[in-house]
Tab-separated table of C-alpha atoms in Angstrom:
chain	number	residue	atom	x	y	z
X	21	MET	CA	8.480	-184.675	87.102
X	22	SER	CA	9.199	-185.466	90.308
X	23	ALA	CA	11.588	-185.257	93.190
X	24	THR	CA	12.986	-188.030	95.450
X	25	VAL	CA	12.370	-187.050	99.251
X	26	THR	CA	14.138	-188.863	101.837
X	27	GLU	CA	12.296	-189.125	105.182
X	28	THR	CA	13.786	-190.702	108.333
X	29	SER	CA	12.162	-192.159	111.184
X	30	SER	CA	13.433	-193.839	114.230
X	31	ASP	CA	12.535	-197.162	112.667
X	32	ARG	CA	13.454	-196.923	109.254
X	33	THR	CA	14.039	-194.834	106.175
X	34	VAL	CA	11.222	-194.425	103.891
X	35	ASP	CA	11.913	-193.270	99.818
X	36	ILE	CA	8.596	-190.990	98.947
X	37	ARG	CA	8.180	-189.569	95.432
X	38	ARG	CA	6.952	-186.228	96.093
X	39	PRO	CA	5.207	-184.392	92.876
X	40	SER	CA	6.832	-181.396	92.078
X	41	TYR	CA	2.837	-179.916	91.171
X	42	THR	CA	-0.307	-180.058	93.707
X	43	PRO	CA	-1.967	-182.728	92.846
X	44	SER	CA	-5.814	-183.255	93.103
X	45	ALA	CA	-7.777	-185.288	95.739
X	46	ALA	CA	-8.386	-187.950	93.247
X	47	THR	CA	-5.003	-188.346	92.069
X	48	LEU	CA	-3.894	-188.459	95.382
X	49	ASP	CA	-6.472	-191.542	96.290
X	50	SER	CA	-5.829	-193.441	93.218
X	51	THR	CA	-1.352	-193.305	93.326
X	52	THR	CA	-0.759	-193.573	97.357
X	53	SER	CA	-1.939	-195.532	99.758
X	54	THR	CA	-4.606	-194.076	102.486
X	55	ALA	CA	-3.101	-193.020	105.731
X	56	ALA	CA	-5.040	-196.167	107.172
X	57	GLU	CA	-3.412	-198.234	104.629
X	58	VAL	CA	0.151	-197.367	105.941
X	59	ALA	CA	-0.818	-197.520	109.291
X	60	VAL	CA	-1.883	-201.278	109.145
X	61	ALA	CA	1.241	-201.667	106.915
X	62	ASP	CA	3.636	-200.720	109.550
X	63	GLU	CA	2.311	-200.885	113.065
X	64	LYS	CA	5.976	-200.622	114.502
X	65	SER	CA	6.400	-197.359	112.785
X	66	THR	CA	6.754	-194.274	115.078
X	67	ASN	CA	5.324	-192.155	112.172
X	68	LYS	CA	2.453	-193.649	110.958
X	69	TRP	CA	1.120	-190.856	108.746
X	70	GLY	CA	4.184	-190.160	107.461
X	71	ARG	CA	2.950	-189.669	103.565
X	72	ASN	CA	1.062	-186.944	105.243
X	73	GLU	CA	4.184	-185.578	106.838
X	74	SER	CA	7.288	-186.035	104.541
X	75	TYR	CA	7.478	-182.286	103.388
X	76	ASP	CA	9.790	-181.518	106.079
X	77	ASN	CA	12.637	-183.543	106.343
X	78	GLY	CA	15.030	-181.064	108.307
X	79	PRO	CA	15.647	-180.857	111.663
X	80	ASP	CA	12.914	-179.379	113.970
X	81	GLY	CA	13.157	-175.689	115.053
X	82	GLY	CA	16.049	-173.901	114.261
X	83	TYR	CA	15.093	-170.141	113.495
X	84	GLY	CA	11.351	-171.957	113.980
X	85	TRP	CA	11.720	-171.158	117.518
X	86	PHE	CA	11.748	-167.249	116.651
X	87	VAL	CA	8.676	-168.117	114.650
X	88	ILE	CA	6.964	-169.596	117.508
X	89	ILE	CA	7.698	-166.512	119.439
X	90	GLY	CA	6.041	-164.159	116.690
X	91	CYS	CA	3.083	-166.588	116.280
X	92	PHE	CA	2.321	-166.929	119.942
X	93	LEU	CA	2.169	-163.348	120.138
X	94	ALA	CA	0.075	-163.112	117.161
X	95	GLN	CA	-2.268	-165.700	119.215
X	96	PHE	CA	-1.845	-163.419	122.171
X	97	THR	CA	-2.985	-160.157	119.964
X	98	SER	CA	-5.734	-161.968	118.141
X	99	PHE	CA	-7.551	-164.716	120.650
X	100	GLY	CA	-6.773	-162.558	123.796
X	101	PRO	CA	-9.134	-159.584	123.118
X	102	ALA	CA	-11.736	-162.423	122.043
X	103	LEU	CA	-11.636	-164.416	125.300
X	104	GLN	CA	-11.720	-161.107	127.248
X	105	TRP	CA	-14.982	-159.927	125.611
X	106	GLY	CA	-17.145	-161.221	128.486
X	107	VAL	CA	-15.490	-159.068	130.785
X	108	MET	CA	-16.590	-156.033	128.759
X	109	GLN	CA	-20.043	-157.778	127.496
X	110	GLU	CA	-20.869	-157.770	131.186
X	111	HIS	CA	-19.727	-153.835	131.488
X	112	PHE	CA	-22.198	-153.099	128.510
X	113	GLU	CA	-24.881	-154.787	130.206
X	114	ARG	CA	-25.186	-152.622	132.936
X	115	VAL	CA	-24.208	-149.621	130.667
X	116	PHE	CA	-27.182	-150.662	128.143
X	117	GLU	CA	-29.675	-152.409	130.973
X	118	ASN	CA	-32.775	-150.259	129.877
X	119	VAL	CA	-31.954	-151.683	126.362
X	120	PRO	CA	-34.347	-154.863	125.256
X	121	ASN	CA	-32.451	-158.060	125.066
X	122	ALA	CA	-29.196	-156.208	125.553
X	123	GLN	CA	-27.519	-159.545	126.397
X	124	LEU	CA	-28.461	-161.032	123.184
X	125	GLN	CA	-27.903	-158.055	121.159
X	126	LEU	CA	-24.243	-157.444	122.904
X	127	SER	CA	-23.682	-161.068	122.337
X	128	PHE	CA	-23.756	-160.201	118.548
X	129	ALA	CA	-20.622	-158.395	118.788
X	130	GLY	CA	-18.588	-161.218	119.851
X	131	THR	CA	-20.473	-163.617	117.403
X	132	ILE	CA	-19.736	-161.301	114.434
X	133	MET	CA	-16.284	-160.839	115.581
X	134	GLU	CA	-15.496	-164.972	115.414
X	135	LEU	CA	-17.384	-164.667	112.265
X	136	VAL	CA	-15.426	-162.425	110.597
X	137	VAL	CA	-12.247	-164.273	111.805
X	138	ASP	CA	-13.113	-167.234	110.214
X	139	LEU	CA	-14.547	-165.253	106.835
X	140	MET	CA	-11.150	-164.087	106.373
X	141	GLY	CA	-9.166	-167.104	106.079
X	142	PRO	CA	-9.585	-167.828	102.254
X	143	VAL	CA	-8.699	-163.906	102.035
X	144	PHE	CA	-5.611	-164.887	103.933
X	145	GLN	CA	-4.658	-167.603	101.578
X	146	VAL	CA	-4.744	-165.278	98.541
X	147	LEU	CA	-3.218	-162.304	99.868
X	148	ALA	CA	-0.410	-164.560	101.237
X	149	SER	CA	0.021	-166.454	98.037
X	150	ARG	CA	0.555	-163.254	96.222
X	151	TYR	CA	2.356	-161.178	98.338
X	152	GLY	CA	4.109	-163.025	101.018
X	153	ILE	CA	3.391	-163.470	104.612
X	154	ARG	CA	4.818	-160.295	106.024
X	155	PRO	CA	2.715	-157.623	103.878
X	156	VAL	CA	-0.294	-159.519	105.376
X	157	LEU	CA	0.679	-159.459	108.749
X	158	VAL	CA	1.380	-156.133	108.713
X	159	LEU	CA	-2.355	-155.203	107.122
X	160	GLY	CA	-3.779	-157.489	110.077
X	161	SER	CA	-1.849	-155.352	112.592
X	162	LEU	CA	-3.147	-151.912	111.496
X	163	ILE	CA	-6.488	-152.978	111.050
X	164	SER	CA	-7.130	-155.085	114.469
X	165	VAL	CA	-5.508	-152.213	116.617
X	166	LEU	CA	-7.752	-149.966	114.323
X	167	GLY	CA	-10.544	-151.818	115.317
X	168	LEU	CA	-9.781	-151.184	118.969
X	169	GLU	CA	-9.075	-147.788	119.089
X	170	LEU	CA	-12.424	-147.276	117.386
X	171	ALA	CA	-14.171	-149.087	119.852
X	172	GLY	CA	-13.220	-146.900	122.506
X	173	PHE	CA	-15.521	-144.584	121.330
X	174	THR	CA	-18.602	-146.870	121.373
X	175	THR	CA	-21.932	-144.864	122.312
X	176	GLN	CA	-24.317	-147.401	120.800
X	177	ILE	CA	-24.402	-151.582	120.588
X	178	TRP	CA	-24.231	-151.412	116.519
X	179	HIS	CA	-20.860	-149.399	117.197
X	180	LEU	CA	-19.200	-152.437	118.926
X	181	TYR	CA	-20.662	-154.728	115.812
X	182	LEU	CA	-18.398	-152.610	113.518
X	183	THR	CA	-15.320	-151.816	115.522
X	184	GLN	CA	-14.940	-154.749	117.422
X	185	GLY	CA	-16.792	-157.332	115.094
X	186	VAL	CA	-15.791	-156.134	111.653
X	187	LEU	CA	-12.519	-154.400	112.079
X	188	PHE	CA	-10.529	-156.367	114.960
X	189	GLY	CA	-11.988	-159.600	113.811
X	190	ALA	CA	-10.452	-158.815	110.161
X	191	GLY	CA	-7.306	-158.165	111.294
X	192	ALA	CA	-7.049	-160.747	114.064
X	193	SER	CA	-7.957	-163.349	111.180
X	194	LEU	CA	-4.989	-162.719	109.172
X	195	LEU	CA	-2.553	-162.676	112.303
X	196	TYR	CA	-4.159	-165.822	113.578
X	197	VAL	CA	-4.052	-167.981	110.186
X	198	ALA	CA	-0.694	-166.995	109.354
X	199	ALA	CA	0.097	-168.068	113.358
X	200	MET	CA	-1.588	-171.693	112.428
X	201	SER	CA	-0.185	-172.183	109.271
X	202	VAL	CA	3.411	-171.096	109.254
X	203	PRO	CA	4.686	-172.898	112.177
X	204	ALA	CA	3.976	-176.108	110.657
X	205	GLN	CA	6.502	-175.318	107.891
X	206	TRP	CA	9.672	-175.552	110.562
X	207	PHE	CA	8.637	-178.549	112.468
X	208	ASN	CA	7.773	-182.131	111.667
X	209	LYS	CA	8.091	-184.619	114.631
X	210	ARG	CA	7.105	-182.071	117.190
X	211	ARG	CA	5.044	-180.199	115.252
X	212	GLY	CA	1.957	-180.997	117.985
X	213	PHE	CA	4.414	-179.675	120.786
X	214	GLY	CA	5.449	-176.495	118.602
X	215	LEU	CA	1.823	-175.563	117.512
X	216	SER	CA	0.541	-176.051	120.705
X	217	LEU	CA	3.234	-173.183	122.322
X	218	VAL	CA	1.783	-171.135	119.669
X	219	SER	CA	-1.969	-171.733	120.315
X	220	SER	CA	-1.119	-171.128	124.095
X	221	GLY	CA	-0.456	-167.290	123.314
X	222	ALA	CA	-4.691	-166.810	123.010
X	223	GLY	CA	-4.291	-168.533	126.745
X	224	VAL	CA	-1.848	-166.159	128.046
X	225	GLY	CA	-3.888	-163.666	126.615
X	226	GLY	CA	-7.207	-164.679	128.466
X	227	VAL	CA	-5.051	-164.777	131.422
X	228	VAL	CA	-3.612	-161.039	130.935
X	229	LEU	CA	-6.187	-159.411	129.413
X	230	PRO	CA	-9.189	-159.377	131.540
X	231	PHE	CA	-7.046	-158.455	134.709
X	232	LEU	CA	-6.347	-155.455	132.454
X	233	SER	CA	-9.522	-154.623	131.232
X	234	THR	CA	-11.428	-155.185	134.710
X	235	GLU	CA	-8.570	-152.481	136.373
X	236	ILE	CA	-8.669	-149.800	133.546
X	237	ASN	CA	-12.117	-149.768	133.273
X	238	SER	CA	-13.351	-149.510	136.872
X	239	LYS	CA	-10.780	-146.659	136.780
X	240	LEU	CA	-10.685	-144.906	133.508
X	241	GLY	CA	-13.809	-146.583	131.541
X	242	ALA	CA	-14.359	-148.545	128.616
X	243	GLY	CA	-13.220	-146.047	126.164
X	244	TRP	CA	-9.746	-145.851	127.573
X	245	THR	CA	-9.545	-149.764	128.069
X	246	TYR	CA	-10.316	-150.203	124.468
X	247	ARG	CA	-7.678	-147.765	123.706
X	248	ILE	CA	-4.942	-149.168	126.045
X	249	LEU	CA	-5.788	-152.532	124.476
X	250	GLY	CA	-5.303	-151.699	121.213
X	251	PHE	CA	-1.633	-150.294	122.186
X	252	VAL	CA	-0.562	-153.186	123.774
X	253	CYS	CA	-1.819	-155.424	120.656
X	254	LEU	CA	0.348	-153.174	118.550
X	255	ALA	CA	3.459	-153.655	120.468
X	256	GLY	CA	3.178	-157.666	120.236
X	257	ASN	CA	2.276	-157.223	116.612
X	258	VAL	CA	5.295	-155.436	115.475
X	259	ILE	CA	7.344	-158.288	117.144
X	260	THR	CA	5.173	-160.557	115.263
X	261	CYS	CA	5.887	-158.813	111.753
X	262	SER	CA	9.460	-159.209	112.427
X	263	LEU	CA	10.144	-162.525	113.446
X	264	VAL	CA	7.398	-164.522	111.129
X	265	LYS	CA	8.538	-166.044	108.113
X	266	GLU	CA	8.097	-168.333	105.825
X	267	LYS	CA	10.272	-171.464	105.711
X	268	TYR	CA	10.075	-172.008	101.756
X	269	PRO	CA	8.957	-168.677	100.227
X	270	ARG	CA	7.214	-168.586	97.008
X	271	ASN	CA	10.032	-166.315	95.330
X	272	LYS	CA	12.746	-168.461	96.689
X	273	LYS	CA	14.318	-171.656	95.154
X	274	VAL	CA	13.497	-175.217	96.962
X	275	LYS	CA	16.316	-177.697	97.512
X	276	VAL	CA	15.165	-181.113	96.546
X	277	VAL	CA	17.206	-184.368	96.861
X	278	GLU	CA	17.883	-185.234	93.179
X	279	ASP	CA	16.850	-182.192	90.585
X	280	GLY	CA	18.889	-179.770	92.522
X	281	GLU	CA	16.880	-176.356	92.932
X	282	GLN	CA	13.572	-175.658	91.360
X	283	GLU	CA	12.996	-172.256	89.710
X	284	PRO	CA	10.345	-170.543	91.586
X	285	HIS	CA	6.938	-169.515	89.476
X	286	THR	CA	7.253	-165.996	88.019
X	287	SER	CA	3.919	-165.546	87.185
X	288	GLN	CA	0.937	-165.033	90.043
X	289	PRO	CA	-0.908	-168.040	91.100
X	290	SER	CA	-4.669	-168.240	89.651
X	291	LEU	CA	-7.533	-168.821	92.346
X	292	GLY	CA	-7.469	-172.694	90.935
X	293	GLU	CA	-3.645	-172.876	91.810
X	294	ILE	CA	-4.365	-171.498	95.540
X	295	PHE	CA	-7.830	-173.426	96.113
X	296	ASP	CA	-8.240	-177.044	95.397
X	297	PHE	CA	-11.753	-177.537	96.103
X	298	GLY	CA	-11.320	-181.254	95.309
X	299	ILE	CA	-10.617	-181.766	98.855
X	300	LEU	CA	-14.699	-181.683	99.311
X	301	LYS	CA	-14.564	-184.925	97.814
X	302	ASP	CA	-12.671	-186.169	100.590
X	303	THR	CA	-15.194	-187.903	102.944
X	304	ASN	CA	-12.708	-188.423	105.917
X	305	TYR	CA	-12.248	-184.188	105.581
X	306	LEU	CA	-15.903	-183.581	105.444
X	307	ILE	CA	-16.659	-185.729	108.686
X	308	TRP	CA	-13.994	-183.823	110.052
X	309	VAL	CA	-15.558	-180.522	109.543
X	310	ILE	CA	-19.198	-181.539	110.747
X	311	SER	CA	-17.489	-182.640	114.071
X	312	THR	CA	-15.354	-179.260	114.256
X	313	MET	CA	-18.774	-177.164	113.244
X	314	ILE	CA	-20.726	-179.182	116.099
X	315	SER	CA	-18.233	-179.181	118.707
X	316	VAL	CA	-16.797	-175.624	118.924
X	317	MET	CA	-20.395	-174.111	118.840
X	318	GLY	CA	-20.213	-174.767	122.715
X	319	TYR	CA	-16.504	-173.522	123.056
X	320	PHE	CA	-17.251	-170.039	123.236
X	321	VAL	CA	-20.376	-170.311	125.407
X	322	PRO	CA	-18.331	-170.260	128.947
X	323	PHE	CA	-16.174	-167.537	127.466
X	324	PHE	CA	-19.177	-165.197	127.126
X	325	PHE	CA	-21.627	-166.150	129.714
X	326	LEU	CA	-19.141	-167.183	132.957
X	327	GLN	CA	-18.770	-163.662	133.850
X	328	SER	CA	-22.258	-163.019	133.863
X	329	TYR	CA	-23.359	-165.973	135.477
X	330	ALA	CA	-21.144	-165.457	138.339
X	331	THR	CA	-22.157	-161.660	139.056
X	332	GLN	CA	-25.940	-161.653	138.200
X	333	HIS	CA	-26.710	-165.222	138.873
X	334	LEU	CA	-24.460	-166.412	141.596
X	335	GLU	CA	-23.942	-162.566	143.019
X	336	LEU	CA	-20.336	-163.057	143.294
X	337	SER	CA	-18.203	-159.496	142.947
X	338	ASN	CA	-16.481	-158.432	139.952
X	339	SER	CA	-13.103	-159.552	141.170
X	340	ASP	CA	-13.999	-162.761	141.908
X	341	ALA	CA	-15.848	-163.389	138.837
X	342	THR	CA	-13.190	-162.336	136.577
X	343	SER	CA	-10.860	-164.393	138.792
X	344	ILE	CA	-12.758	-167.602	137.764
X	345	THR	CA	-12.286	-165.813	134.151
X	346	ALA	CA	-8.940	-165.659	134.006
X	347	VAL	CA	-8.124	-168.954	135.716
X	348	MET	CA	-10.197	-170.836	132.889
X	349	ALA	CA	-8.245	-168.792	130.319
X	350	ALA	CA	-5.134	-169.667	132.428
X	351	CYS	CA	-6.132	-173.468	131.949
X	352	THR	CA	-6.683	-173.059	128.339
X	353	CYS	CA	-2.973	-172.289	128.175
X	354	VAL	CA	-1.525	-174.776	130.173
X	355	GLY	CA	-4.288	-177.327	128.545
X	356	ARG	CA	-2.937	-176.375	125.253
X	357	ILE	CA	0.515	-177.245	125.879
X	358	THR	CA	-0.049	-180.283	127.790
X	359	MET	CA	-2.449	-181.569	125.008
X	360	GLY	CA	0.378	-180.809	122.233
X	361	LEU	CA	2.864	-182.819	124.647
X	362	ILE	CA	0.228	-185.725	125.036
X	363	SER	CA	-0.873	-185.914	121.105
X	364	ASP	CA	2.590	-186.400	119.996
X	365	LYS	CA	2.866	-189.772	122.300
X	366	ILE	CA	-0.617	-191.007	121.543
X	367	GLY	CA	-2.171	-189.244	118.727
X	368	ARG	CA	-3.669	-185.922	118.011
X	369	MET	CA	-7.314	-187.197	116.955
X	370	ASN	CA	-6.975	-189.851	120.092
X	371	THR	CA	-6.396	-186.494	122.125
X	372	LEU	CA	-8.835	-184.340	120.849
X	373	ILE	CA	-11.457	-187.185	121.129
X	374	ILE	CA	-10.630	-187.515	124.941
X	375	ALA	CA	-10.724	-183.980	125.311
X	376	HIS	CA	-13.680	-183.452	123.903
X	377	PHE	CA	-15.760	-185.886	126.449
X	378	ILE	CA	-14.059	-184.616	129.144
X	379	SER	CA	-15.367	-180.877	128.183
X	380	SER	CA	-18.864	-182.415	127.648
X	381	LEU	CA	-18.691	-183.855	131.297
X	382	SER	CA	-17.685	-181.036	133.166
X	383	ALA	CA	-20.443	-178.884	131.585
X	384	PHE	CA	-23.221	-181.631	132.457
X	385	LEU	CA	-21.573	-182.729	135.869
X	386	ILE	CA	-19.866	-179.592	137.485
X	387	TRP	CA	-21.278	-176.265	135.775
X	388	VAL	CA	-24.793	-177.674	135.746
X	389	PHE	CA	-24.293	-177.991	139.878
X	390	ALA	CA	-22.260	-174.563	140.158
X	391	TYR	CA	-23.857	-172.375	142.829
X	392	ASN	CA	-20.873	-171.176	144.503
X	393	TYR	CA	-17.717	-169.886	143.937
X	394	GLY	CA	-15.712	-173.239	144.795
X	395	THR	CA	-17.752	-175.178	142.195
X	396	LEU	CA	-17.610	-172.619	139.313
X	397	MET	CA	-14.023	-172.597	139.923
X	398	ALA	CA	-13.778	-176.273	139.535
X	399	PHE	CA	-15.600	-175.926	136.572
X	400	ALA	CA	-13.466	-173.356	135.143
X	401	VAL	CA	-10.174	-175.300	135.790
X	402	VAL	CA	-11.558	-178.815	134.237
X	403	PHE	CA	-13.228	-176.909	131.370
X	404	GLY	CA	-10.205	-174.844	130.674
X	405	LEU	CA	-7.557	-177.686	130.344
X	406	VAL	CA	-9.298	-179.340	127.636
X	407	CYS	CA	-11.972	-177.042	126.112
X	408	SER	CA	-9.288	-175.741	123.899
X	409	SER	CA	-7.509	-178.584	122.599
X	410	TYR	CA	-8.924	-178.156	118.966
X	411	PHE	CA	-7.293	-174.949	118.423
X	412	ALA	CA	-4.131	-176.694	119.030
X	413	LEU	CA	-4.664	-179.698	116.939
X	414	MET	CA	-6.499	-178.495	114.386
X	415	SER	CA	-3.641	-178.345	111.877
X	416	PRO	CA	-1.729	-181.179	112.303
X	417	ILE	CA	-5.111	-183.581	112.175
X	418	THR	CA	-6.186	-181.664	109.119
X	419	ALA	CA	-2.431	-182.448	107.738
X	420	THR	CA	-2.932	-186.227	108.723
X	421	ILE	CA	-6.359	-186.368	107.115
X	422	VAL	CA	-5.249	-184.288	103.655
X	423	GLY	CA	-1.456	-184.487	103.463
X	424	ILE	CA	0.433	-181.442	103.286
X	425	ASP	CA	-0.168	-180.187	99.479
X	426	LEU	CA	-3.735	-179.894	100.067
X	427	PHE	CA	-3.105	-178.497	103.782
X	428	PRO	CA	-3.664	-174.642	102.789
X	429	THR	CA	-6.997	-175.290	101.038
X	430	GLY	CA	-7.924	-177.794	103.845
X	431	LEU	CA	-6.901	-175.158	106.864
X	432	SER	CA	-8.945	-172.310	104.740
X	433	VAL	CA	-11.909	-174.126	104.448
X	434	LEU	CA	-12.125	-175.374	108.020
X	435	LEU	CA	-11.797	-172.023	109.042
X	436	LEU	CA	-14.625	-170.889	106.690
X	437	THR	CA	-16.968	-173.993	107.809
X	438	ASN	CA	-16.170	-172.656	111.417
X	439	MET	CA	-18.424	-169.449	110.558
X	440	ILE	CA	-21.383	-171.512	111.402
X	441	PRO	CA	-20.288	-172.529	115.277
X	442	VAL	CA	-19.561	-169.083	116.004
X	443	PHE	CA	-23.269	-168.522	116.404
X	444	GLY	CA	-22.910	-170.639	118.962
X	445	PRO	CA	-23.293	-168.137	121.917
X	446	THR	CA	-26.233	-166.397	120.043
X	447	ILE	CA	-28.208	-169.591	119.458
X	448	ALA	CA	-27.639	-170.309	123.223
X	449	SER	CA	-29.097	-166.949	123.796
X	450	ALA	CA	-31.907	-167.291	121.554
X	451	VAL	CA	-32.676	-170.758	123.510
X	452	GLU	CA	-32.254	-168.906	126.576
X	453	THR	CA	-34.768	-166.285	126.469
X	454	ARG	CA	-37.313	-168.727	125.152
X	455	VAL	CA	-37.309	-171.642	127.639
X	456	ASP	CA	-38.717	-171.838	131.211
X	457	SER	CA	-36.068	-172.935	133.070
X	458	GLU	CA	-33.242	-172.016	135.681
X	459	PRO	CA	-31.049	-169.040	134.438
X	460	TYR	CA	-28.334	-169.824	132.256
X	461	PHE	CA	-29.315	-173.557	132.621
X	462	SER	CA	-29.744	-173.515	128.392
X	463	TYR	CA	-25.847	-172.526	128.389
X	464	LYS	CA	-25.220	-175.097	130.663
X	465	ILE	CA	-26.704	-177.860	128.481
X	466	PHE	CA	-25.715	-176.722	125.179
X	467	THR	CA	-21.996	-176.616	126.057
X	468	GLY	CA	-22.300	-180.502	127.083
X	469	ILE	CA	-24.507	-181.570	124.121
X	470	THR	CA	-21.895	-179.925	121.590
X	471	PHE	CA	-19.309	-181.435	122.948
X	472	LEU	CA	-20.717	-184.688	123.461
X	473	LEU	CA	-21.784	-184.917	119.432
X	474	GLY	CA	-18.236	-183.654	117.834
X	475	GLY	CA	-16.395	-185.924	119.884
X	476	LEU	CA	-18.715	-188.988	119.065
X	477	ILE	CA	-18.836	-187.985	115.178
X	478	LEU	CA	-14.755	-187.601	115.816
X	479	LEU	CA	-14.677	-191.187	117.385
X	480	PHE	CA	-16.560	-192.573	114.102
X	481	LEU	CA	-14.200	-190.819	112.039
X	482	LYS	CA	-11.390	-192.343	113.598
X	483	LEU	CA	-12.742	-195.803	113.433
X	484	LYS	CA	-13.434	-195.303	109.702
X	485	MET	CA	-9.884	-194.182	109.078
X	486	THR	CA	-7.706	-197.086	111.255
X	487	LYS	CA	-10.695	-199.728	111.702
X	488	SER	CA	-9.283	-199.783	115.157
X	489	ILE	CA	-10.309	-198.358	118.572
X	490	LEU	CA	-6.969	-198.430	120.297
X	491	SER	CA	-4.684	-197.099	116.872
X	492	LYS	CA	-2.652	-194.207	117.028
X	493	ILE	CA	-3.608	-191.340	114.755
């Protein structure tokens, strides 16, 4: 049983037969052309990867712009507190200065937080598939706010592991995965731009929350900093829960061109229907996963340690250090939107490859030689503009590689594998404590190498898929 879906591009109209069931990876490979073959067959098409983006033929936007606002706030409240962790870590390093290896131990709080965010990705898929998006968003909001409120009562380092690490991380994950998966349903040709707007919420949070945390912390202490931060996140989450909804909920009829309305399934989906692990047979997808695991390892290192580097190694003031961190976060906001716009022009994978190489060069050529406020600010600007491109482009690139039918499983598995790179800051800290070099030198080299390797692997994937260095993908 199949339905005919008509996709219109600027050059032609394509008639695509889309199965009404979810095919396996093997079925896709045997019945349809690969993305690379589609590109070669029609170089003039403005959408060479139409097979993987044909599921949404309606106009971009509409209510989707309200969904963008809600998901933007979800990114603000989930990633924002994560990006301001560097401010709180610098504070707790002074609080626990008599604790051996306090910096290393505190870095585990941030690591656990990011680990739980990735670990809960599959949980989100199961809950959303059974109960819908909104109940999951409400649950994530309550858990994340509870984690921040309880973190305000921290008296020992391990308290942060449980509160900001486990509780906040679990709640933030439910919000974050929804923010990265739902908007794609409402956009097609402008999907890169739409998702870049969503992911810029993390950058805005990284600008606002460090200043807010620094001011409150200096006047009221860490306890009230976390409590006020929790209420700020609660306000944003209420708006998110009100605005975000799926375009095609499971319990609604789906319109198709020839067959009219399809009745939705009345039974709860089985685990096998929710997860199609045949995706792990896709070599291109596995290469994509390896690339992300390596490059994301270096992403959080500057956000975790730049504040301490500025105050403890360069002996800058707290306000100067916070300014540098905030500028870097602001640049991630601008960079995500800019990279989203560029990706719709030159290709999403092409954009990410370029961003990885620039991130690597900024660590090797700027941060390594940053011994004053101006040079360190230059690094914050350049690195901030390009470093977070992955988070803006991970969803559309995954959809391009695996197709929209396997996209939910692809995104969940990708987030699950991202548990490995969240140990990046901890690994970098362990290296730093064991090498005889200039302080923080290991962090600089670690950041540069991870982005360089990730970019090279991604370049190999592009060549494997398209057989051309100049192709748009």
